[in-house]
Short mmCIF file of C-alpha atoms in Angstrom, two decimals:
data_model
loop_
_atom_site.label_atom_id
_atom_site.label_comp_id
_atom_site.label_asym_id
_atom_site.label_seq_id
_atom_site.Cartn_x
_atom_site.Cartn_y
_atom_site.Cartn_z
CA UNK F 1 -18.37 -12.39 -13.08
CA UNK F 2 -19.36 -13.02 -9.48
CA UNK F 3 -19.89 -9.99 -7.15
CA UNK F 4 -16.75 -10.81 -5.28
CA UNK F 5 -14.79 -10.73 -8.53
CA UNK F 6 -15.77 -7.20 -9.59
CA UNK F 7 -13.13 -4.53 -10.09
CA UNK F 8 -12.02 -2.59 -6.99
CA UNK F 9 -14.45 0.38 -6.87
CA UNK F 10 -13.09 3.80 -7.81
CA UNK F 11 -12.70 6.41 -5.10
CA UNK F 12 -12.56 10.18 -5.18
CA UNK F 13 -9.58 10.64 -2.86
CA UNK F 14 -8.47 7.56 -0.93
CA UNK F 15 -5.93 4.75 -0.58
CA UNK F 16 -6.11 1.09 0.22
CA UNK F 17 -3.24 -1.17 1.21
CA UNK F 18 -3.49 -4.60 -0.44
CA UNK F 19 -0.80 -6.25 1.72
CA UNK F 20 2.93 -5.88 1.99
CA UNK F 21 3.97 -2.58 0.39
CA UNK F 22 1.27 -2.57 -2.22
CA UNK F 23 -1.20 0.29 -2.15
CA UNK F 24 -3.72 1.71 -4.57
CA UNK F 25 -4.14 5.49 -4.54
CA UNK F 26 -7.15 7.09 -6.23
CA UNK F 27 -6.35 10.80 -6.55
CA UNK F 28 -7.41 13.40 -9.15
CA UNK F 29 -9.36 10.85 -11.09
CA UNK F 30 -6.22 8.75 -11.53
CA UNK F 31 -5.57 5.22 -10.20
CA UNK F 32 -1.91 4.74 -9.05
CA UNK F 33 -0.48 1.45 -7.74
CA UNK F 34 2.55 1.58 -5.43
CA UNK F 35 5.15 -1.28 -5.26
CA UNK F 36 2.97 -4.07 -6.80
CA UNK F 37 3.31 -7.53 -5.22
CA UNK F 38 0.82 -10.06 -6.36
CA UNK F 39 2.60 -13.45 -6.15
CA UNK F 40 1.14 -16.24 -4.03
CA UNK F 41 2.70 -17.01 -0.59
CA UNK F 42 6.04 -18.88 -0.61
CA UNK F 43 9.81 -18.45 -0.70
CA UNK F 44 11.37 -15.67 -2.76
CA UNK F 45 15.06 -16.24 -2.50
CA UNK F 46 16.16 -15.31 1.07
CA UNK F 47 12.71 -13.89 1.90
CA UNK F 48 9.39 -15.76 2.53
CA UNK F 49 5.96 -14.30 1.70
CA UNK F 50 3.20 -15.52 4.07
CA UNK F 51 0.03 -13.97 2.54
CA UNK F 52 -1.08 -12.89 -0.89
CA UNK F 53 -2.77 -9.64 -1.81
CA UNK F 54 -6.30 -8.74 -0.61
CA UNK F 55 -7.14 -7.85 -4.14
CA UNK F 56 -5.43 -9.47 -7.20
CA UNK F 57 -4.12 -7.42 -10.13
CA UNK F 58 -6.98 -8.65 -12.37
CA UNK F 59 -9.49 -6.72 -10.21
CA UNK F 60 -7.71 -3.31 -10.19
CA UNK F 61 -9.29 -2.10 -13.45
CA UNK F 62 -7.47 0.42 -15.61
CA UNK F 63 -4.36 1.84 -13.91
CA UNK F 64 -2.80 5.11 -14.90
CA UNK F 65 0.64 4.78 -13.29
CA UNK F 66 2.74 2.53 -11.10
CA UNK F 67 5.24 3.82 -8.59
CA UNK F 68 8.14 1.45 -7.77
CA UNK F 69 10.28 2.57 -4.85
CA UNK F 70 12.94 0.01 -5.85
CA UNK F 71 13.18 -3.22 -7.84
CA UNK F 72 16.01 -4.91 -6.03
CA UNK F 73 14.01 -6.85 -3.42
CA UNK F 74 11.14 -9.27 -4.09
CA UNK F 75 9.06 -8.05 -1.22
CA UNK F 76 8.68 -4.83 -2.99
CA UNK F 77 8.43 -6.08 -6.58
CA UNK F 78 7.77 -9.78 -7.01
CA UNK F 79 7.34 -11.66 -10.29
CA UNK F 80 3.72 -10.79 -10.96
CA UNK F 81 4.25 -7.29 -9.66
CA UNK F 82 7.06 -6.79 -12.09
CA UNK F 83 4.95 -8.00 -14.99
CA UNK F 84 2.19 -5.60 -13.82
CA UNK F 85 4.72 -2.65 -13.75
CA UNK F 86 6.11 -3.46 -17.17
CA UNK F 87 2.61 -3.57 -18.64
CA UNK F 88 1.45 -0.28 -17.06
CA UNK F 89 1.02 2.88 -19.13
CA UNK F 90 3.68 4.63 -17.03
CA UNK F 91 5.98 3.34 -14.27
CA UNK F 92 8.04 5.81 -12.22
CA UNK F 93 10.97 4.51 -10.21
CA UNK F 94 14.62 5.08 -9.33
CA UNK F 95 16.90 5.80 -12.23
CA UNK F 96 18.83 2.49 -11.95
CA UNK F 97 15.57 0.51 -12.27
CA UNK F 98 13.96 2.29 -15.20
CA UNK F 99 15.77 0.28 -17.88
CA UNK F 100 14.85 -2.99 -16.29
CA UNK F 101 11.15 -2.13 -16.15
CA UNK F 102 10.35 -1.70 -19.82
CA UNK F 103 10.09 1.15 -22.38
CA UNK F 104 7.27 2.89 -20.46
CA UNK F 105 9.30 3.25 -17.23
CA UNK F 106 10.99 6.50 -16.31
CA UNK F 107 13.62 7.08 -13.60
CA UNK F 108 13.29 10.01 -11.24
CA UNK F 109 16.27 11.38 -9.28
CA UNK F 110 15.57 12.85 -5.85
CA UNK F 111 13.51 16.14 -6.06
CA UNK F 112 12.76 15.72 -9.78
CA UNK F 113 9.13 15.59 -10.91
CA UNK F 114 6.76 14.14 -13.52
CA UNK F 115 3.31 15.53 -14.23
CA UNK F 116 0.27 13.32 -15.06
CA UNK F 117 -2.80 14.84 -16.65
CA UNK F 118 -5.68 14.35 -14.24
CA UNK F 119 -8.90 12.73 -15.25
CA UNK F 120 -11.06 14.96 -13.01
CA UNK F 121 -10.39 18.07 -15.08
CA UNK F 122 -8.34 19.62 -12.38
CA UNK F 123 -5.08 20.08 -14.32
CA UNK F 124 -2.08 17.94 -13.53
CA UNK F 125 -1.00 15.61 -10.70
CA UNK F 126 2.70 16.13 -9.86
CA UNK F 127 4.72 13.11 -8.75
CA UNK F 128 7.98 14.19 -7.08
CA UNK F 129 10.71 11.73 -6.10
CA UNK F 130 12.11 12.30 -2.60
CA UNK F 131 15.02 10.73 -0.69
CA UNK F 132 14.84 7.40 1.08
CA UNK F 133 17.48 5.31 2.89
CA UNK F 134 16.86 1.56 3.07
CA UNK F 135 18.84 0.79 6.20
CA UNK F 136 20.75 2.29 9.14
CA UNK F 137 22.35 5.72 8.42
CA UNK F 138 25.78 4.23 9.11
CA UNK F 139 25.34 1.24 6.92
CA UNK F 140 27.86 0.36 4.31
CA UNK F 141 27.26 2.17 1.06
CA UNK F 142 27.71 0.74 -2.47
CA UNK F 143 29.82 2.51 -5.08
CA UNK F 144 26.84 4.78 -5.94
CA UNK F 145 26.43 5.88 -2.31
CA UNK F 146 23.31 3.85 -1.59
CA UNK F 147 22.66 1.84 1.57
CA UNK F 148 21.26 -1.60 0.69
CA UNK F 149 20.15 -0.38 -2.69
CA UNK F 150 18.87 2.70 -4.49
CA UNK F 151 15.35 3.45 -3.22
CA UNK F 152 12.98 6.47 -3.49
CA UNK F 153 9.89 7.84 -1.97
CA UNK F 154 7.31 9.98 -3.71
CA UNK F 155 5.11 13.03 -2.98
CA UNK F 156 1.85 13.44 -5.01
CA UNK F 157 0.27 16.85 -5.26
CA UNK F 158 -2.09 18.95 -7.28
CA UNK F 159 -4.47 21.86 -7.20
CA UNK F 160 -7.33 21.14 -4.80
CA UNK F 161 -5.94 17.76 -3.80
CA UNK F 162 -4.32 16.61 -0.56
CA UNK F 163 -0.52 16.31 -0.77
CA UNK F 164 0.48 12.71 -0.15
CA UNK F 165 3.88 11.38 0.82
CA UNK F 166 4.62 7.72 0.00
CA UNK F 167 7.76 6.65 1.88
CA UNK F 168 8.92 3.44 0.23
CA UNK F 169 11.32 1.43 2.30
CA UNK F 170 12.84 4.43 4.18
CA UNK F 171 14.43 3.98 7.55
CA UNK F 172 15.89 7.41 7.88
CA UNK F 173 14.44 10.22 10.06
CA UNK F 174 16.95 12.56 8.48
CA UNK F 175 15.28 11.94 5.11
CA UNK F 176 11.84 12.54 6.66
CA UNK F 177 13.04 15.81 8.21
CA UNK F 178 14.50 17.02 4.87
CA UNK F 179 11.17 16.16 3.15
CA UNK F 180 9.18 18.01 5.75
CA UNK F 181 11.46 21.05 5.33
CA UNK F 182 11.32 21.09 1.51
CA UNK F 183 7.61 20.07 1.24
CA UNK F 184 6.01 21.74 4.29
CA UNK F 185 2.33 21.11 3.60
CA UNK F 186 1.94 17.28 3.38
CA UNK F 187 -1.58 16.23 4.38
CA UNK F 188 -1.31 12.44 4.38
CA UNK F 189 1.39 9.82 4.41
CA UNK F 190 1.65 6.12 3.38
CA UNK F 191 4.54 5.01 5.61
CA UNK F 192 6.23 1.63 5.34
CA UNK F 193 6.69 0.10 8.75
CA UNK F 194 7.34 -3.35 10.21
CA UNK F 195 10.97 -2.89 11.35
CA UNK F 196 12.14 -5.38 8.68
CA UNK F 197 15.26 -7.29 9.72
CA UNK F 198 17.24 -9.51 7.35
CA UNK F 199 19.74 -12.05 8.61
CA UNK F 200 23.28 -11.10 7.84
CA UNK F 201 22.48 -7.45 6.96
CA UNK F 202 23.41 -4.44 9.14
CA UNK F 203 23.73 -6.64 12.31
CA UNK F 204 20.03 -7.38 11.78
CA UNK F 205 19.16 -3.76 12.57
CA UNK F 206 15.94 -2.57 10.90
CA UNK F 207 16.04 -1.69 7.17
CA UNK F 208 12.61 -0.08 7.42
CA UNK F 209 10.98 2.07 10.12
CA UNK F 210 9.86 0.60 13.43
CA UNK F 211 6.53 1.73 14.88
CA UNK F 212 8.02 4.46 17.08
CA UNK F 213 9.82 6.01 14.17
CA UNK F 214 6.61 5.84 12.04
CA UNK F 215 4.83 7.82 14.79
CA UNK F 216 7.80 10.24 15.04
CA UNK F 217 7.69 10.68 11.25
CA UNK F 218 4.04 11.50 11.37
CA UNK F 219 4.74 14.25 13.93
CA UNK F 220 7.67 15.67 11.99
CA UNK F 221 5.59 15.71 8.77
CA UNK F 222 2.64 17.33 10.45
CA UNK F 223 0.23 15.15 8.56
CA UNK F 224 -3.47 14.60 9.40
CA UNK F 225 -3.68 11.05 8.10
CA UNK F 226 -1.19 8.14 8.36
CA UNK F 227 -1.71 4.89 6.46
CA UNK F 228 0.90 2.21 7.43
CA UNK F 229 2.01 -0.24 4.82
CA UNK F 230 4.50 -3.06 4.57
CA UNK F 231 4.23 -4.39 8.13
CA UNK F 232 2.90 -7.91 7.40
CA UNK F 233 2.79 -10.58 4.82
CA UNK F 234 6.52 -11.54 5.06
CA UNK F 235 8.53 -13.30 7.71
CA UNK F 236 11.27 -10.72 7.97
CA UNK F 237 9.07 -8.11 9.71
CA UNK F 238 9.70 -7.87 13.43
CA UNK F 239 6.73 -5.59 14.22
CA UNK F 240 3.13 -5.50 13.13
CA UNK F 241 -0.19 -3.89 13.74
CA UNK F 242 -0.06 -4.04 17.53
CA UNK F 243 3.20 -2.15 17.80
CA UNK F 244 1.87 0.53 15.50
CA UNK F 245 -1.25 0.99 17.65
CA UNK F 246 0.78 1.23 20.79
CA UNK F 247 3.39 3.66 19.35
CA UNK F 248 0.74 6.00 18.13
CA UNK F 249 -1.22 5.74 21.41
CA UNK F 250 1.90 6.47 23.42
CA UNK F 251 2.75 9.49 21.24
CA UNK F 252 -0.87 10.80 21.59
CA UNK F 253 -1.32 10.45 17.77
CA UNK F 254 -3.92 7.72 17.53
CA UNK F 255 -6.35 10.09 15.78
CA UNK F 256 -3.97 10.15 12.76
CA UNK F 257 -3.68 6.39 12.35
CA UNK F 258 -5.69 4.55 9.70
CA UNK F 259 -5.24 0.78 10.21
CA UNK F 260 -8.09 -0.59 8.20
CA UNK F 261 -8.20 -4.16 6.84
CA UNK F 262 -6.32 -4.72 3.60
CA UNK F 263 -8.54 -3.96 0.64
CA UNK F 264 -10.57 -1.40 2.62
CA UNK F 265 -10.33 2.36 1.70
CA UNK F 266 -9.02 5.19 3.89
CA UNK F 267 -9.77 8.79 2.97
CA UNK F 268 -6.76 10.96 2.26
CA UNK F 269 -8.28 14.03 3.92
CA UNK F 270 -8.34 14.23 7.66
#
Protein backbone atom coordinates (compact mmCIF):
# COMPACT_ATOMS: atom_id res chain seq x y z
CA UNK A 1 0.00 0.00 0.00
CA UNK A 2 1.33 3.42 -0.95
CA UNK A 3 1.54 6.14 1.70
CA UNK A 4 -1.28 8.06 0.03
CA UNK A 5 -3.49 4.95 0.30
CA UNK A 6 -3.15 4.48 4.06
CA UNK A 7 -6.24 4.56 6.27
CA UNK A 8 -7.46 7.93 7.47
CA UNK A 9 -5.55 8.47 10.74
CA UNK A 10 -7.49 8.16 13.98
CA UNK A 11 -8.07 11.29 16.03
CA UNK A 12 -8.89 11.83 19.69
CA UNK A 13 -11.73 14.32 19.25
CA UNK A 14 -12.13 15.75 15.75
CA UNK A 15 -14.16 15.83 12.55
CA UNK A 16 -13.30 15.93 8.88
CA UNK A 17 -15.67 16.65 5.99
CA UNK A 18 -14.94 14.47 2.97
CA UNK A 19 -17.16 16.40 0.53
CA UNK A 20 -20.88 16.93 0.20
CA UNK A 21 -22.59 15.99 3.48
CA UNK A 22 -20.12 13.24 4.34
CA UNK A 23 -18.19 13.70 7.57
CA UNK A 24 -16.10 11.45 9.77
CA UNK A 25 -16.32 12.08 13.51
CA UNK A 26 -13.77 10.53 15.86
CA UNK A 27 -15.16 10.81 19.38
CA UNK A 28 -14.78 8.70 22.52
CA UNK A 29 -12.57 6.24 20.69
CA UNK A 30 -15.32 5.64 18.12
CA UNK A 31 -15.34 6.40 14.40
CA UNK A 32 -18.71 7.61 13.12
CA UNK A 33 -19.51 8.43 9.49
CA UNK A 34 -22.29 10.89 8.65
CA UNK A 35 -24.34 10.68 5.42
CA UNK A 36 -21.90 8.59 3.34
CA UNK A 37 -21.60 9.59 -0.33
CA UNK A 38 -18.78 7.88 -2.20
CA UNK A 39 -19.93 7.70 -5.84
CA UNK A 40 -17.88 9.20 -8.65
CA UNK A 41 -19.05 12.51 -10.16
CA UNK A 42 -21.95 12.35 -12.57
CA UNK A 43 -25.74 12.55 -12.79
CA UNK A 44 -27.88 11.04 -10.05
CA UNK A 45 -31.44 11.40 -11.31
CA UNK A 46 -32.38 15.10 -11.20
CA UNK A 47 -29.17 15.99 -9.29
CA UNK A 48 -25.59 16.13 -10.57
CA UNK A 49 -22.49 15.40 -8.54
CA UNK A 50 -19.39 17.37 -9.54
CA UNK A 51 -16.65 16.03 -7.24
CA UNK A 52 -15.94 12.77 -5.48
CA UNK A 53 -14.94 12.32 -1.83
CA UNK A 54 -11.57 13.49 -0.54
CA UNK A 55 -11.12 10.05 1.03
CA UNK A 56 -12.79 6.90 -0.37
CA UNK A 57 -14.63 4.44 1.84
CA UNK A 58 -11.79 1.92 1.48
CA UNK A 59 -9.50 4.21 3.51
CA UNK A 60 -11.77 4.89 6.47
CA UNK A 61 -10.70 1.81 8.42
CA UNK A 62 -13.07 0.14 10.90
CA UNK A 63 -16.19 2.22 11.46
CA UNK A 64 -18.37 1.88 14.56
CA UNK A 65 -21.56 3.56 13.35
CA UNK A 66 -23.11 5.44 10.45
CA UNK A 67 -25.58 8.29 10.84
CA UNK A 68 -27.97 8.78 7.91
CA UNK A 69 -30.05 11.94 8.16
CA UNK A 70 -32.32 10.66 5.37
CA UNK A 71 -32.14 8.20 2.50
CA UNK A 72 -34.55 9.87 0.08
CA UNK A 73 -32.01 11.96 -1.88
CA UNK A 74 -28.84 10.75 -3.61
CA UNK A 75 -26.79 13.77 -2.53
CA UNK A 76 -27.07 12.49 1.05
CA UNK A 77 -26.90 8.76 0.37
CA UNK A 78 -25.66 7.67 -3.04
CA UNK A 79 -25.17 4.10 -4.28
CA UNK A 80 -21.79 3.41 -2.71
CA UNK A 81 -22.84 5.32 0.40
CA UNK A 82 -25.92 3.12 0.76
CA UNK A 83 -23.80 -0.03 0.42
CA UNK A 84 -21.45 1.38 3.06
CA UNK A 85 -24.34 2.07 5.46
CA UNK A 86 -25.87 -1.38 4.96
CA UNK A 87 -22.50 -3.02 5.72
CA UNK A 88 -21.81 -0.93 8.84
CA UNK A 89 -22.08 -2.50 12.32
CA UNK A 90 -24.82 0.01 13.18
CA UNK A 91 -26.68 2.62 11.17
CA UNK A 92 -28.91 5.17 12.89
CA UNK A 93 -31.45 7.02 10.77
CA UNK A 94 -35.06 8.19 10.55
CA UNK A 95 -37.68 5.52 11.29
CA UNK A 96 -38.95 5.39 7.70
CA UNK A 97 -35.48 4.57 6.35
CA UNK A 98 -34.43 1.89 8.83
CA UNK A 99 -36.07 -1.02 7.02
CA UNK A 100 -34.45 0.02 3.73
CA UNK A 101 -30.94 0.10 5.21
CA UNK A 102 -30.60 -3.48 6.35
CA UNK A 103 -30.93 -5.49 9.55
CA UNK A 104 -28.31 -3.48 11.44
CA UNK A 105 -30.15 -0.18 10.91
CA UNK A 106 -32.27 1.39 13.65
CA UNK A 107 -34.73 4.26 13.34
CA UNK A 108 -34.74 7.08 15.87
CA UNK A 109 -37.74 9.35 16.34
CA UNK A 110 -37.02 12.95 17.41
CA UNK A 111 -35.60 13.19 20.95
CA UNK A 112 -35.06 9.43 21.25
CA UNK A 113 -31.57 8.11 21.98
CA UNK A 114 -29.22 5.21 21.37
CA UNK A 115 -26.08 4.55 23.43
CA UNK A 116 -22.83 3.19 22.01
CA UNK A 117 -20.11 1.74 24.24
CA UNK A 118 -17.04 3.94 23.88
CA UNK A 119 -13.64 2.48 23.04
CA UNK A 120 -11.74 4.93 25.25
CA UNK A 121 -13.05 3.46 28.49
CA UNK A 122 -15.19 6.52 29.25
CA UNK A 123 -18.58 4.81 29.37
CA UNK A 124 -21.12 5.41 26.61
CA UNK A 125 -21.60 7.82 23.74
CA UNK A 126 -25.22 8.90 23.49
CA UNK A 127 -26.69 9.62 20.06
CA UNK A 128 -29.91 11.63 20.21
CA UNK A 129 -32.12 12.29 17.20
CA UNK A 130 -33.27 15.90 16.92
CA UNK A 131 -35.77 17.66 14.63
CA UNK A 132 -34.92 18.85 11.14
CA UNK A 133 -36.99 20.41 8.34
CA UNK A 134 -35.76 19.88 4.78
CA UNK A 135 -37.30 22.97 3.20
CA UNK A 136 -39.22 26.18 3.91
CA UNK A 137 -41.43 26.11 7.02
CA UNK A 138 -44.52 26.76 4.87
CA UNK A 139 -43.68 24.04 2.36
CA UNK A 140 -46.27 21.44 1.44
CA UNK A 141 -46.24 18.52 3.85
CA UNK A 142 -46.63 14.85 2.97
CA UNK A 143 -49.26 12.65 4.66
CA UNK A 144 -46.82 12.06 7.54
CA UNK A 145 -46.28 15.78 8.15
CA UNK A 146 -42.81 16.02 6.61
CA UNK A 147 -41.59 18.75 4.27
CA UNK A 148 -39.71 17.27 1.30
CA UNK A 149 -39.05 14.02 3.22
CA UNK A 150 -38.45 12.74 6.73
CA UNK A 151 -35.04 13.95 7.91
CA UNK A 152 -33.25 14.10 11.24
CA UNK A 153 -30.30 15.72 12.94
CA UNK A 154 -28.24 14.17 15.73
CA UNK A 155 -26.61 15.26 18.97
CA UNK A 156 -23.60 13.25 20.22
CA UNK A 157 -22.64 13.48 23.88
CA UNK A 158 -20.78 11.68 26.64
CA UNK A 159 -18.96 12.22 29.91
CA UNK A 160 -15.84 14.30 29.35
CA UNK A 161 -16.59 14.79 25.64
CA UNK A 162 -17.74 17.87 23.76
CA UNK A 163 -21.41 17.75 22.81
CA UNK A 164 -21.71 17.81 19.02
CA UNK A 165 -24.78 18.74 16.95
CA UNK A 166 -24.99 17.33 13.41
CA UNK A 167 -27.73 19.18 11.55
CA UNK A 168 -28.49 17.01 8.54
CA UNK A 169 -30.37 18.85 5.81
CA UNK A 170 -32.18 21.25 8.12
CA UNK A 171 -33.41 24.62 6.85
CA UNK A 172 -35.42 25.58 9.93
CA UNK A 173 -34.29 28.13 12.49
CA UNK A 174 -37.26 27.07 14.62
CA UNK A 175 -35.75 23.59 14.83
CA UNK A 176 -32.38 25.07 15.78
CA UNK A 177 -34.01 27.18 18.51
CA UNK A 178 -35.82 24.15 19.92
CA UNK A 179 -32.61 22.12 19.96
CA UNK A 180 -30.75 24.96 21.71
CA UNK A 181 -33.51 25.14 24.32
CA UNK A 182 -33.64 21.41 25.01
CA UNK A 183 -29.88 20.74 24.69
CA UNK A 184 -28.38 23.94 26.12
CA UNK A 185 -24.68 22.96 26.29
CA UNK A 186 -23.70 22.14 22.71
CA UNK A 187 -19.98 22.75 22.09
CA UNK A 188 -19.57 22.13 18.36
CA UNK A 189 -21.84 21.90 15.33
CA UNK A 190 -21.53 20.30 11.91
CA UNK A 191 -23.99 22.40 9.93
CA UNK A 192 -25.15 21.66 6.40
CA UNK A 193 -25.06 24.82 4.31
CA UNK A 194 -25.03 25.60 0.58
CA UNK A 195 -28.57 27.04 0.20
CA UNK A 196 -29.52 24.07 -1.98
CA UNK A 197 -32.19 24.90 -4.55
CA UNK A 198 -33.97 22.32 -6.68
CA UNK A 199 -35.87 23.23 -9.82
CA UNK A 200 -39.62 22.83 -9.37
CA UNK A 201 -39.47 22.52 -5.56
CA UNK A 202 -40.74 25.20 -3.17
CA UNK A 203 -40.46 27.94 -5.84
CA UNK A 204 -36.74 27.14 -5.77
CA UNK A 205 -36.37 28.50 -2.25
CA UNK A 206 -33.51 26.88 -0.29
CA UNK A 207 -34.06 23.40 1.12
CA UNK A 208 -30.94 23.75 3.27
CA UNK A 209 -29.50 26.68 5.21
CA UNK A 210 -27.89 29.61 3.49
CA UNK A 211 -24.72 31.09 4.97
CA UNK A 212 -26.48 33.78 7.00
CA UNK A 213 -28.72 31.20 8.64
CA UNK A 214 -25.72 29.00 9.39
CA UNK A 215 -24.09 31.94 11.20
CA UNK A 216 -27.37 32.67 12.99
CA UNK A 217 -27.67 29.01 14.01
CA UNK A 218 -24.15 29.15 15.46
CA UNK A 219 -25.14 32.16 17.55
CA UNK A 220 -28.41 30.60 18.75
CA UNK A 221 -26.66 27.35 19.69
CA UNK A 222 -23.83 29.18 21.47
CA UNK A 223 -21.23 26.80 20.09
CA UNK A 224 -17.47 27.38 20.08
CA UNK A 225 -16.80 25.47 16.85
CA UNK A 226 -18.72 25.35 13.54
CA UNK A 227 -17.78 22.91 10.78
CA UNK A 228 -19.81 23.56 7.61
CA UNK A 229 -20.71 20.64 5.37
CA UNK A 230 -22.72 20.01 2.21
CA UNK A 231 -21.94 23.30 0.45
CA UNK A 232 -20.06 21.95 -2.58
CA UNK A 233 -19.74 18.92 -4.82
CA UNK A 234 -23.24 19.17 -6.36
CA UNK A 235 -24.70 21.59 -8.88
CA UNK A 236 -27.84 22.45 -6.87
CA UNK A 237 -25.93 24.48 -4.27
CA UNK A 238 -26.37 28.21 -4.73
CA UNK A 239 -23.73 29.23 -2.14
CA UNK A 240 -20.30 27.99 -1.17
CA UNK A 241 -17.22 28.71 0.88
CA UNK A 242 -17.03 32.44 0.08
CA UNK A 243 -20.57 33.13 1.27
CA UNK A 244 -19.89 31.27 4.54
CA UNK A 245 -16.73 33.29 5.19
CA UNK A 246 -18.58 36.54 4.50
CA UNK A 247 -21.59 35.68 6.65
CA UNK A 248 -19.48 34.72 9.66
CA UNK A 249 -17.29 37.80 9.23
CA UNK A 250 -20.31 40.12 9.05
CA UNK A 251 -21.77 38.45 12.16
CA UNK A 252 -18.48 38.81 14.03
CA UNK A 253 -18.26 35.04 14.39
CA UNK A 254 -15.27 34.18 12.20
CA UNK A 255 -13.40 32.74 15.19
CA UNK A 256 -15.94 29.90 15.32
CA UNK A 257 -15.66 28.88 11.68
CA UNK A 258 -13.58 25.87 10.62
CA UNK A 259 -13.36 25.78 6.82
CA UNK A 260 -10.47 23.41 6.30
CA UNK A 261 -9.86 21.47 3.11
CA UNK A 262 -11.87 18.31 2.69
CA UNK A 263 -10.07 15.38 4.31
CA UNK A 264 -8.37 17.67 6.88
CA UNK A 265 -9.27 17.44 10.56
CA UNK A 266 -10.85 20.09 12.79
CA UNK A 267 -10.77 19.74 16.57
CA UNK A 268 -14.18 19.57 18.25
CA UNK A 269 -13.04 21.60 21.22
CA UNK A 270 -12.79 25.37 20.85
